[in-house]
Structures are given as C-alpha cells and as structure tokens.
C-alpha angles and dihedrals in degrees: 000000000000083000097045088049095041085051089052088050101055083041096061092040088054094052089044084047092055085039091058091047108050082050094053097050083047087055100042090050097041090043087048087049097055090042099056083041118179089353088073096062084058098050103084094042094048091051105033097079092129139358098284102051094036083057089045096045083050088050104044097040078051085054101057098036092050089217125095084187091051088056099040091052087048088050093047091053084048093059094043086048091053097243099105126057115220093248090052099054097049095059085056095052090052090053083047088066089052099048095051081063091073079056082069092038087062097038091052089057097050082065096055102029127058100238099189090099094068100042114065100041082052081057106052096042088042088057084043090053102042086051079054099071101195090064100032084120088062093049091043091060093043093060084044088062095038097052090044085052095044085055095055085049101048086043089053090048095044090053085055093047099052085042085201083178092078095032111111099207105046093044085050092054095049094039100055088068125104111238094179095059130081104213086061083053100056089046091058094046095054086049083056095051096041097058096036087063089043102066093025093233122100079189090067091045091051098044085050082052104043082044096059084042101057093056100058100251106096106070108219092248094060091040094051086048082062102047096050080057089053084061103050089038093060097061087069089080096054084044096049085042092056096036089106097032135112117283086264100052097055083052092066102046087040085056089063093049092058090045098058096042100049087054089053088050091051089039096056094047091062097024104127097044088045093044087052093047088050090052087048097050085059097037109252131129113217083200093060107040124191122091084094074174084077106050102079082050089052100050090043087054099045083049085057101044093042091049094037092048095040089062087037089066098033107040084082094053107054105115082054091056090050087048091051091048097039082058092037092052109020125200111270124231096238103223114229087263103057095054094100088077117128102246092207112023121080126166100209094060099057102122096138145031093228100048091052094046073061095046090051093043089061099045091048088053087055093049077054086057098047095056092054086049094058090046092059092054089055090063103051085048082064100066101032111106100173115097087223102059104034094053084048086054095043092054091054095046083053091050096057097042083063086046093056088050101055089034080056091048091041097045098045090043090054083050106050083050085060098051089059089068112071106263130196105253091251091055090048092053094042081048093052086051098058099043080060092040085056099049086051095050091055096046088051077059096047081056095049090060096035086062095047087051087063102051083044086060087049095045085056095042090067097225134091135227108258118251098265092048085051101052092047083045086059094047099054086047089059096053090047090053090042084060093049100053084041089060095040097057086045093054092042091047140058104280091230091058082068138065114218093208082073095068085036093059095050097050086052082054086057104044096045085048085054103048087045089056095052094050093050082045099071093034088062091045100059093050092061090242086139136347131273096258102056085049094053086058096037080050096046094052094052096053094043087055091047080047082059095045087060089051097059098051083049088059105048089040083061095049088045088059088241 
C-alpha cells in the first residue's frame, strides 16, 4: 500500500511538473512579447526579404520565445493580417523548427546540471523587478525561466524517485517491443502525435521522453519514434488557430503541417542508418546500451539534425510547397452575402495583445478604404439621371453605410478585448487612436449617405441643380476626395513619411469653398436664378461635404497621436 501511495505522489509531482513547464514557457513568451511591444509586430516583415533571412528571423524570434508554436501562430497572424506573403511565412516557419531545438537542448541539460542555482536568484530578482513596475516585463520573463528551470529539476527528481530502471514491470513492458521493427516504430510515433495534440506542448512531450529515457527504460528508438510525432503533433495548434482565418492564413499553417510530415516520411526511410549517424555524432553505441547520461543529448541532437536537414532540403523548394498548398486550399469564390466579413480580423487567431493592435490596424485602414469607396459612389449618384441606375447606386450606398457601422461595432469590440490584456504604454495609445479613428471613419460613412440622401430627396423632387450649381458641386467633391486619399495614404503608410499641413490645407480649401458658396447661394436666391428649395439642398450638400472634411482631419489627427 506504502509503495502504491508513494507511486501516486511522484505522479502527481511529475504532472504538476509539466504543468509547471508548459506555464512557465507561456510566461517567458508572452513576457518577451510585451517587452519587445509593437516592434515586434515589425520584426518578421524587416528580416524576411528571401528565403534565408526569412528561416533565421523564424529561428532566432523561436529562440527567444522559447515556443515554435508561439512564432508559427504569430506568422500565421502575420499572413491573415496581410503583412506576411505565403512563401514568407513559410520560410519562418521553417526557422521556427529550428529555434524549438535549443528547448531540448535545455531540457537535456536539466538532466545533467543541477539547475537550482539558477532558479531561485531568477526568483527573487524576478519578484524585485515585477514590484518595480517599469520593469515588471523583465520580471515577468525571469519567473518564466525560473519556473521553466524549477520543472526540469523536479522532473529530474521525480524520474529518480519512481527509479523505473529497476522496476520489473516497466522494464518488461518496454522491453517487449520490437525495436527492430517498423511497425513498432510508427506506433510509437503516432503515440507521440496524438499526445502531442492532446496537451497542446511538444515541450511537455519532450521533457515525458527525455525523462523515460534517462532512466534507462525507454530505449532511444522508441524515444526518437516519439519525438518525430512531437513534431508532427505540434502543428495542430497553428491549424486549430487558423481554422477560422482568412484562405491565406490556413496555407500557412497547412504548410507546417507539410513540412513537418514530408521530414517524417525521409526520416523513416533511412531511420535506422541516420539514428545511428546522430548517436555517433554524441558518442554513444544503441547496441551497447548503457551510458543512460547520453540519451537526452541524443534526442536533443537528433531534434536538431532532423529540423536542420529537413529546411536544408526544403528551403529550395519553397515556391513548390505554395504551389502544393494554393492547389490543396483554393481560393473560394466569397457569395454576396458573405461580403460583410471582416478581411483582417479573425478571432481565432488573438495570441497576443500586440498581433491583434496590427490586425486592427489593418482592418481600420480598410474601413479607411471603404469609405473612399462609397465617396466615390456619391459622386457618380450626382451626376446619374436614370431612375434605374440611381436607385441601384443609392442601394448600394445604403448598403455600405450598414457595412461602416458593423465594421465600427466589430472593430471597437475587438479593441476593447484587447484593452483587457496588459499592454506596453505605446500599444494602449495606439489602442485609444484607433478606437477614435474608428468612430471618424464611421462618421465619414454616416456623410456619404447623408449626401445621397440629399440627392434622393432631389431625384424625387423632380427638379435639377442648374450648371453652374453643378460645377461648384463637382469641385467641392474633388477637394473632398483629395482629403480622403490623403488620409488613406496616411493610414496605409508610416505616419513620418507624411506631413499633416498637407490634409490641413486641404480642409481650409474646403471651408473657404464652402463659405464662398454660401455666400454666391443666396446671392443667387435672391435673384431668382433658381428657387429656395433647390438652394436649401445645394446648400445642404455643400455643408455635409465640408462636415466630411472635418471628419478626415479628425482621422488623420488621431493617426498622427495628436
């Protein structure tokens, strides 16, 4: 009974111990991400100008965050946001495989280093730093590496506690498997995916395997079975992510996917010759056995050869691999009544605060689009005399006025999702300008169909504007154009590549324009040139244009931080 209860104890220390693991990985990445802030957001689309850099850029920012799956959900973020190309991403995600090697580097040291020394002191200046609130990222990432640390040494601890090597049982079971034989190979391989998929950590499925190994159990076929599995098992995370995403997006995750698959395949038709190269490379003999010190060095170096090998042969072939996914996911025609979809914003795909402040910039930017897009159609209802046609204008007019205003709700509500994360004091301005960018947009919306509610209240009037009205009409209509791809190239752009005197010389354009017209107006009104009613809607167009024109400095105010 003492033995059963002592063998639920050290299970229960090693879950909490992956528990603890896979927490402090999540801490350390999300604590990097909020330290490097928005320039994170820049980082993949600065360093990914070919094949090479784009691989590099995935392994280093891997690296840092300690998390493969951390970078290929940002990249695929990336790709859904529009920032990233297919084929770029795909070389980072390639460098991503790479970087999550130095993660069994560290575990396999954990095994062979007492790591106690480290933790603690990373624990107390961690807590200093946190009170500190200036540096509470720092501190952030320091209990994210203690607490990593303090995993690999109580799962070090727990392996010699439950002391599997002279357990009968346990050495029976592992033992009856074949390793010469590849079926037993595949199974262990698809143990290794499944659970994997499961827990959603390929570093939790490498610490339970490192850990078997260690003790002498496990022998290194099997535990090299189950770490080709981890490697198919963590592209589920990037493909559940992406599940809701744009077409793009789910390219690149199914491009992972791929990756990781087709090096399996390789690996398996030479596994036995390039097992026995990798053991080599760290000095140990399979057919010994014995030196149980050397197996988490051997799985963390075949991690390394199979990853680095893989991207050797593919990196080449990247255009081929687009090409493999386009046909694999087509583009889908969208139907009429799925174009109310937000392009850039997808729930599915919010991992971190910073990401979604870019996805929301680019949708917001859109919103900035659409508007000009249903300007333009205002001025082409101007001059449309047929029935026909106008009412067709009008509806769609109508239809995008609607549109602004979900994409308002939609695009706020995404924001204020974001607020609730902590954010770095840049991100929650930029956060606070957008929600007023937003609100301006829309308002630039609400003008467009105010003015076509004022031609609709022409049309059924019966009479027309005269040519002179009309020609003034047209030139307003300009300048108000003028102002909104002014703002647009503003909102598309960096905000420093633009001078906001420009925009503000427009708008004085427009409001001198529209106190000369009013002036002219009554003028013309009391000369009898036309009647009172067709003035009070000349009238009315003029001032909802110089409304506009508000709404557009308004706009790019708030994108200049002022």
């Amino acid at each position: 009974m003492e033995t059963m209860q002592d063998y639920v104890m050290v299970s229960l220390k090693l879950l909490g111990a992956l528990g603890l693991l896979i927490f402090g990985m999540r801490m350390m990445s999300d604590a990097l991400q909020k330290m490097a802030g928005p320039q994170l957001r820049h980082i993949l689309a600065r360093m990914t100008t070919n094949r090479l850099t784009g691989m590099l850029t995935g392994a280093f920012v891997t690296c840092a965050v300690q998390s493969s799956s951390a970078t290929t959900v940002m990249t695929v973020s990336f790709v859904s946001a529009g920032l990233l190309t297919l084929a770029q991403a795909i070389s980072v995600i390639m460098g991503a495989n790479i970087g999550t090697t130095l993660t069994a580097w560290i575990m396999s040291l954990g095994y062979n280093v007492d790591l106690t020394n480290v933790v603690f002191p990373s624990f107390f200046v961690g807590m200093v730093l946190i009170y500190m609130k200036r540096h509470r990222f720092v501190g952030d990432f320091l209990f994210g590496i203690a607490f990593m640390f303090l995993s690999l040494v109580m799962l070090s601890s727990a392996g010699r506690e439950m002391d599997l090597e002279h357990n009968e049982a346990v050495v029976s079971f592992f033992a009856s498997f074949d390793t010469d034989s590849y079926w037993t190979i595949l199974a262990f391989l698809g143990i290794g995916t499944l659970i994997t998929c499961i827990v959603q950590s390929s570093a939790a499925v490498m610490a339970i395997t490192i850990l078997l190994c260690s003790t002498g159990v496990l022998p290194i076929y099997l535990g090299i079975a189950l770490v080709m599995g981890e490697n198919i098992g963590t592209t589920a995370t990037a493909n559940l992510a992406a599940l809701g995403a744009n077409t793009q997006a789910r390219r690149a995750a199914l491009a992972h996917l791929l990756f990781n698959v087709f090096g399996v395949v390789w690996v398996l038709c030479v596994f036995y010759p390039f097992v026995d190269i990798v053991c080599r490379l760290v000095g140990y003999n399979p057919s010994l056995g014995g030196q149980v010190a050397r197996l988490p060095v051997v799985l963390a170096m075949f991690h390394t050869c199979f990853n680095v090998t893989n991207t050797a042969i593919l990196i080449g072939m990247i255009p081929w691999l687009e090409r493999v996914v386009c046909w694999l996911l087509p583009e889908k025609s969208q139907p009429e009544q799925e174009q109310f979809r937000l392009q850039y914003i997808q729930g599915n795909l919010m991992q971190t605060p910073e990401i979604s402040v870019l996805q929301a910039q680019k949708e917001t930017a859109q919103m900035g689009v659409r508007v000009q897009k249903m300007f333009s159609m205002v001025c082409l209802l101007i001059d449309e005399q047929k029935d026909t046609k106008f009412t067709h204008l009008y509806s769609q007019i109508e239809q995008q006025e609607d549109y602004t205003d979900r994409m308002e709700i939609e695009i706020a509500r995404f924001l204020e999702q974001v607020s609730e994360n902590h954010l770095s004091d840049e991100t929650k301005q930029k956060v606070r300008q957008m929600l007023r960018e937003v609100g301006e947009l829309e308002s630039i919306g609400d003008a467009c169909f105010n003015l076509a509610r004022t031609m609709n209240r022409l049309q059924e009037s019966g009479k027309d504007f005269t040519a002179g009205q009309r020609t003034q009409l047209h030139a307003m209509m300009t300048l108000c154009n003028d102002a909104l791809v002014q703002m647009n190239a503003v909102m598309h752009g960096h905000r420093y590549d633009h001078d906001i005197r420009e925009t503000f010389r427009i708008e004085n354009d427009i409001n001198q324009m529209r106190q000369r017209l009013k002036a002219e107006n009554i003028r013309a009104i009391n000369e009898r040139e036309y009647d009172y009613s067709i003035g009070t809607l000349y009238i009315d167009l003029i001032n909802e244009c110089e409304k506009l024109g508000d709404y557009v400095v308004n706009v790019v105010q708030a994108r200049f931080g002022k």
